[in-house]
Coordinates of C-alpha atoms in Angstrom, one line a residue:
M1 CA 30.9 -13.0 48.0
R2 CA 31.5 -16.5 46.6
R3 CA 28.1 -16.6 44.8
T4 CA 28.6 -13.2 43.4
R5 CA 32.0 -14.2 41.9
L6 CA 30.5 -17.3 40.4
A7 CA 27.5 -15.4 39.0
G8 CA 30.1 -13.1 37.4
A9 CA 32.0 -16.0 35.9
L10 CA 28.8 -17.2 34.1
T11 CA 28.1 -13.6 32.9
A12 CA 31.6 -13.5 31.4
V13 CA 31.2 -16.9 29.7
I14 CA 27.8 -15.8 28.3
A15 CA 29.3 -12.5 27.1
L16 CA 32.2 -14.2 25.4
A17 CA 30.0 -16.8 23.8
L18 CA 27.6 -14.1 22.5
T19 CA 30.4 -12.3 21.0
A20 CA 31.9 -15.3 19.4
T21 CA 28.6 -16.5 17.9
G22 CA 27.2 -13.1 16.8
C23 CA 24.7 -13.0 19.7
G24 CA 24.1 -16.8 19.6
G25 CA 23.6 -17.3 15.8
G26 CA 23.8 -20.7 14.4
N27 CA 22.0 -23.3 12.4
T28 CA 18.2 -23.3 12.8
P29 CA 17.3 -26.4 14.8
K30 CA 15.2 -29.1 13.1
A31 CA 11.8 -29.6 14.5
A32 CA 11.5 -32.3 17.2
P33 CA 8.3 -33.1 19.1
A34 CA 10.0 -33.0 22.5
A35 CA 11.6 -29.6 21.9
K36 CA 9.4 -26.5 22.2
A37 CA 10.2 -22.9 21.6
S38 CA 10.2 -20.4 24.5
A39 CA 6.8 -19.2 25.5
A40 CA 8.3 -15.8 26.4
P41 CA 8.2 -13.1 23.7
D42 CA 11.2 -10.9 23.5
R43 CA 9.4 -7.7 24.7
V44 CA 9.0 -6.1 28.0
E45 CA 5.6 -4.8 29.4
P46 CA 5.9 -1.4 30.9
L47 CA 3.7 -0.3 33.7
S48 CA 0.4 1.2 32.4
S49 CA 1.2 4.6 34.0
P50 CA 4.8 5.9 33.1
A51 CA 6.7 6.9 36.2
S52 CA 8.0 10.4 36.7
P53 CA 11.3 10.6 38.6
R54 CA 11.5 12.7 41.7
L55 CA 15.1 13.8 42.1
P56 CA 17.6 14.3 43.6
V57 CA 17.9 11.1 45.7
T58 CA 20.7 9.6 47.6
V59 CA 20.8 5.8 47.6
G60 CA 23.0 3.0 48.8
S61 CA 25.2 1.2 46.3
A62 CA 26.1 -2.5 46.6
D63 CA 29.8 -1.5 46.7
G64 CA 29.2 0.3 50.0
R65 CA 29.0 3.9 48.7
R66 CA 26.3 6.5 49.0
V67 CA 25.4 7.9 45.6
T68 CA 23.4 11.1 44.8
V69 CA 21.4 11.0 41.6
G70 CA 20.4 14.4 40.4
S71 CA 19.0 13.5 36.9
A72 CA 17.6 10.4 35.1
E73 CA 17.5 12.0 31.7
R74 CA 20.2 9.8 30.2
I75 CA 20.5 6.4 31.6
V76 CA 23.0 3.7 30.8
P77 CA 22.3 0.3 32.4
L78 CA 25.3 -2.0 32.1
S79 CA 23.4 -5.3 31.9
G80 CA 20.3 -6.7 30.1
S81 CA 18.6 -7.3 33.3
L82 CA 18.9 -3.8 34.6
S83 CA 17.8 -2.5 31.2
E84 CA 14.7 -4.7 31.4
I85 CA 13.8 -3.2 34.8
V86 CA 14.3 0.4 33.7
F87 CA 12.1 -0.1 30.6
T88 CA 9.4 -1.9 32.5
L89 CA 9.3 0.9 35.0
G90 CA 8.3 3.1 32.0
L91 CA 11.6 5.0 31.6
G92 CA 12.9 3.3 28.5
D93 CA 12.8 6.5 26.5
R94 CA 15.5 7.8 28.8
V95 CA 17.9 4.9 28.2
V96 CA 20.7 5.9 25.7
A97 CA 22.7 2.7 25.4
R98 CA 22.6 -1.0 26.1
D99 CA 24.6 -4.1 27.0
V100 CA 24.8 -6.8 24.4
T101 CA 22.5 -8.9 26.6
A102 CA 19.7 -6.5 26.4
T103 CA 18.0 -8.3 23.5
F104 CA 14.3 -7.3 23.9
E105 CA 12.6 -5.4 21.1
Q106 CA 12.3 -2.0 22.7
A107 CA 16.1 -1.8 23.2
A108 CA 17.1 -3.1 19.8
D109 CA 18.0 0.2 18.2
L110 CA 20.2 1.4 21.1
P111 CA 23.9 1.4 20.6
V112 CA 25.8 -1.5 22.3
V113 CA 28.5 0.1 24.5
T114 CA 29.3 -2.8 26.8
R115 CA 29.4 -6.5 26.9
A116 CA 29.0 -7.3 30.6
H117 CA 32.5 -7.9 31.7
D118 CA 34.0 -5.8 29.0
V119 CA 32.6 -2.4 29.8
S120 CA 34.0 0.4 27.6
A121 CA 34.2 3.4 29.8
E122 CA 35.0 5.6 26.8
S123 CA 31.9 4.5 24.9
V124 CA 29.7 5.0 28.0
L125 CA 31.0 8.5 28.7
S126 CA 30.7 9.5 25.1
L127 CA 26.9 9.4 25.5
K128 CA 27.0 11.9 28.4
P129 CA 25.0 9.8 30.8
T130 CA 23.5 11.3 33.9
L131 CA 23.1 7.9 35.6
V132 CA 24.9 4.6 35.1
L133 CA 23.5 1.4 36.6
A134 CA 25.8 -1.6 37.2
E135 CA 25.7 -5.0 38.8
S136 CA 28.2 -6.2 41.4
T137 CA 29.7 -8.5 38.8
T138 CA 30.1 -5.7 36.2
G139 CA 33.7 -5.0 35.2
P140 CA 36.5 -4.4 34.7
A141 CA 37.0 -2.5 37.9
E142 CA 39.1 0.1 36.0
A143 CA 36.3 0.9 33.7
I144 CA 33.9 1.4 36.6
A145 CA 36.4 3.6 38.3
Q146 CA 36.9 5.7 35.2
I147 CA 33.2 6.3 34.9
R148 CA 33.0 7.4 38.5
D149 CA 36.1 9.6 38.2
A150 CA 34.4 11.4 35.4
G151 CA 31.7 12.5 38.0
V152 CA 28.9 10.4 36.7
P153 CA 26.6 9.0 39.4
L154 CA 27.0 5.1 39.2
V155 CA 24.8 2.9 41.3
V156 CA 25.7 -0.8 41.8
V157 CA 22.9 -3.4 42.3
P158 CA 23.6 -6.8 43.7
A159 CA 23.9 -9.5 41.1
A160 CA 20.9 -11.8 40.5
K161 CA 21.1 -15.1 42.3
D162 CA 17.6 -16.5 42.5
L163 CA 13.9 -15.8 42.7
D164 CA 14.2 -14.2 46.1
D165 CA 16.2 -11.4 44.5
V166 CA 13.6 -10.3 41.9
G167 CA 11.7 -7.8 44.2
S168 CA 14.8 -6.3 45.8
R169 CA 16.5 -5.7 42.4
I170 CA 13.3 -3.8 41.3
D171 CA 13.3 -1.8 44.5
D172 CA 17.0 -0.9 44.1
V173 CA 16.6 0.3 40.5
A174 CA 13.4 2.2 41.2
A175 CA 15.0 4.0 44.2
A176 CA 18.0 5.1 42.1
L177 CA 15.7 6.4 39.5
G178 CA 13.5 8.3 42.0
V179 CA 10.4 6.3 41.3
P180 CA 9.9 4.1 44.4
A181 CA 6.1 4.0 44.1
A182 CA 6.5 2.6 40.6
G183 CA 9.0 0.1 41.9
E184 CA 6.5 -1.1 44.5
E185 CA 3.8 -1.4 41.9
L186 CA 6.1 -3.5 39.6
R187 CA 7.3 -5.7 42.5
E188 CA 3.8 -6.5 43.4
R189 CA 2.8 -7.2 39.8
T190 CA 5.8 -9.5 39.4
T191 CA 5.1 -11.3 42.6
E192 CA 1.5 -11.8 41.8
R193 CA 2.3 -13.2 38.4
L194 CA 4.9 -15.6 39.8
D195 CA 2.4 -16.8 42.4
A196 CA -0.2 -17.4 39.6
V197 CA 2.3 -19.5 37.7
R198 CA 3.1 -21.6 40.8
E199 CA -0.5 -22.4 41.2
K200 CA -0.6 -24.1 37.8
I201 CA 2.1 -26.6 38.7
P202 CA 0.4 -30.1 38.8
A203 CA 0.1 -30.9 42.5
H204 CA 0.8 -34.7 42.1
A205 CA 3.3 -34.5 39.3
D206 CA 6.5 -36.5 39.6
R207 CA 9.4 -34.1 40.1
P208 CA 11.5 -34.4 36.9
R209 CA 15.3 -34.2 37.1
V210 CA 16.4 -31.4 34.8
A211 CA 20.0 -30.6 33.8
F212 CA 20.8 -27.1 32.8
L213 CA 23.4 -27.2 29.9
Y214 CA 25.1 -24.1 28.8
V215 CA 26.2 -24.7 25.2
R216 CA 27.7 -22.5 22.5
G217 CA 28.7 -24.7 19.5
S218 CA 30.6 -22.0 17.6
A219 CA 32.6 -21.1 20.7
A220 CA 33.1 -24.8 21.7
V221 CA 31.6 -24.2 25.1
Y222 CA 29.8 -27.2 26.6
L223 CA 29.0 -26.9 30.4
L224 CA 26.8 -28.6 32.9
G225 CA 25.2 -26.4 35.5
G226 CA 25.6 -27.1 39.2
A227 CA 24.2 -25.6 42.4
E228 CA 25.6 -22.1 41.6
S229 CA 24.6 -22.0 38.0
G230 CA 21.7 -19.6 38.6
A231 CA 19.1 -22.0 37.3
S232 CA 18.5 -24.0 40.4
S233 CA 15.9 -21.5 41.9
L234 CA 13.9 -21.6 38.7
L235 CA 13.9 -25.3 38.3
E236 CA 12.9 -25.8 42.0
A237 CA 10.1 -23.2 41.7
A238 CA 8.9 -25.2 38.7
G239 CA 8.6 -28.3 40.8
A240 CA 11.7 -29.9 39.3
V241 CA 15.0 -31.2 40.7
D242 CA 18.2 -29.6 39.5
A243 CA 19.9 -32.7 38.3
G244 CA 23.4 -31.1 38.3
K245 CA 23.0 -29.8 41.9
E246 CA 21.5 -33.1 43.0
S247 CA 24.4 -35.1 41.6
G248 CA 26.8 -33.2 43.8
L249 CA 28.0 -30.3 41.6
R250 CA 28.4 -27.5 44.2
K251 CA 30.1 -24.9 41.9
D252 CA 28.5 -23.0 39.0
F253 CA 29.5 -25.0 35.9
T254 CA 31.7 -28.0 35.0
P255 CA 32.7 -29.2 31.5
I256 CA 30.2 -31.7 30.1
T257 CA 31.5 -35.3 30.3
T258 CA 29.8 -38.7 29.9
E259 CA 30.5 -39.4 33.6
A260 CA 29.0 -36.2 34.8
L261 CA 25.8 -36.6 32.7
A262 CA 25.5 -40.2 33.9
Q263 CA 25.7 -39.1 37.5
A264 CA 23.1 -36.3 36.9
A265 CA 20.8 -38.7 35.0
P266 CA 18.4 -36.0 33.8
D267 CA 14.9 -36.7 32.6
A268 CA 14.9 -33.4 30.7
I269 CA 17.6 -30.9 29.6
L270 CA 17.2 -27.1 29.9
V271 CA 19.1 -24.9 27.4
M272 CA 19.0 -21.4 26.1
T273 CA 17.3 -21.1 22.8
K274 CA 20.3 -19.7 20.9
G275 CA 22.6 -22.2 22.5
L276 CA 20.4 -25.0 21.2
Q277 CA 20.5 -23.4 17.7
S278 CA 24.3 -23.1 17.9
V279 CA 24.7 -26.8 18.2
G280 CA 22.3 -27.7 15.4
G281 CA 19.2 -28.1 17.4
V282 CA 18.2 -31.3 19.2
D283 CA 19.9 -33.5 16.6
G284 CA 23.2 -31.7 17.4
L285 CA 22.6 -31.6 21.2
V286 CA 22.3 -35.4 21.4
K287 CA 25.6 -35.8 19.6
I288 CA 27.4 -34.1 22.6
P289 CA 29.2 -37.0 24.3
G290 CA 27.0 -38.5 27.0
V291 CA 23.8 -36.7 26.2
A292 CA 22.2 -39.5 24.2
E293 CA 22.9 -42.0 27.0
T294 CA 20.7 -40.0 29.6
P295 CA 17.0 -40.5 29.9
A296 CA 16.5 -37.0 28.6
G297 CA 18.7 -37.6 25.5
A298 CA 17.0 -41.0 24.8
D299 CA 13.6 -39.3 24.9
R300 CA 14.8 -36.1 23.1
R301 CA 13.2 -34.2 26.0
V302 CA 14.6 -30.7 25.7
V303 CA 13.3 -27.5 27.2
S304 CA 14.5 -24.2 25.8
V305 CA 14.0 -20.7 27.0
D306 CA 15.2 -17.4 25.4
D307 CA 18.7 -16.4 26.3
G308 CA 17.6 -12.8 27.1
V309 CA 15.3 -13.9 30.0
L310 CA 16.3 -17.2 31.4
L311 CA 18.7 -16.0 34.2
N312 CA 17.7 -12.3 34.3
Y313 CA 15.5 -12.6 37.5
G314 CA 13.7 -9.5 36.5
P315 CA 10.1 -8.5 35.7
R316 CA 9.7 -11.2 33.1
T317 CA 10.7 -14.1 35.4
D318 CA 7.0 -15.1 35.6
Q319 CA 7.2 -15.8 31.8
V320 CA 10.3 -17.9 32.3
L321 CA 8.7 -19.9 35.0
A322 CA 5.5 -20.3 33.0
S323 CA 7.5 -21.6 30.0
L324 CA 9.3 -24.1 32.1
V325 CA 6.1 -25.3 33.7
D326 CA 4.4 -25.6 30.3
Q327 CA 7.2 -27.5 28.7
L328 CA 7.8 -29.8 31.6
Y329 CA 4.2 -30.7 32.3
G330 CA 2.1 -29.4 29.4
E331 CA 1.8 -32.6 27.5
K332 CA 0.6 -34.5 30.7
K333 CA -2.3 -32.2 31.5

């Protein structure tokens, strides 16, 4: 429960910052040799054979309910991660709305009806959904209850925590959509791709200390990630040390201070791409108090990954991991 609440706190911060910055807009960062763009394109790759739902099905929901799904003709996923899974399963043509965090190209033209922790039940219901997919951190609770009270099947999926959750999330969504075989195929494809990336990590490379900074300049949000930030699993899978976690930060995030960064002493800094843009690129990032004094700041060693995929723990997680590995070790190969 504690990890779920902390994951929810991050989702709320991200949703607020995206709203305040117009989905992360800001000054375009100046080019710097040590900062590379994300390697992950903002598209999803559907399975080669589109799935055909076999309904009705009755599935378990993360809130302890049993939910019967009779139709998947009009789907509303209430998070970007869930949208990504539905589209990758080949059912994107049935999705009628999106959360503000569903930034990939195939979902771009869908109406935004929710902003993670600011779900508009009226907007969702106006689209006459036959299935709503939510995460255990989705809220407010009143909006979720209103959707349920209207008679719409609503399935809750456990919130993403780390790499170990990728397969189970795919299975849960596929089961609710009546396409379990497609879910198994996607889970296997994702696992194989993650394993392939892991094999490319240099065997004798020094383990860099990487600090995950969540920054939104326009919203004046400057946070250092700790053990519960959601990034630890990715960093460790990439052969790195989560500097915030290693320095003793046990919660999700703490405000950036000179002291906290000195304790973390990162060799590299991980940021979301739009967050980096919002502070004016690497030039602006090193002006945040304490950053320039770290080894990462002195070397201007900054790793950026697209906002829409970094913490999704969905079918594109292999691309996120590949981007991290390439940016951390690519120049040393």
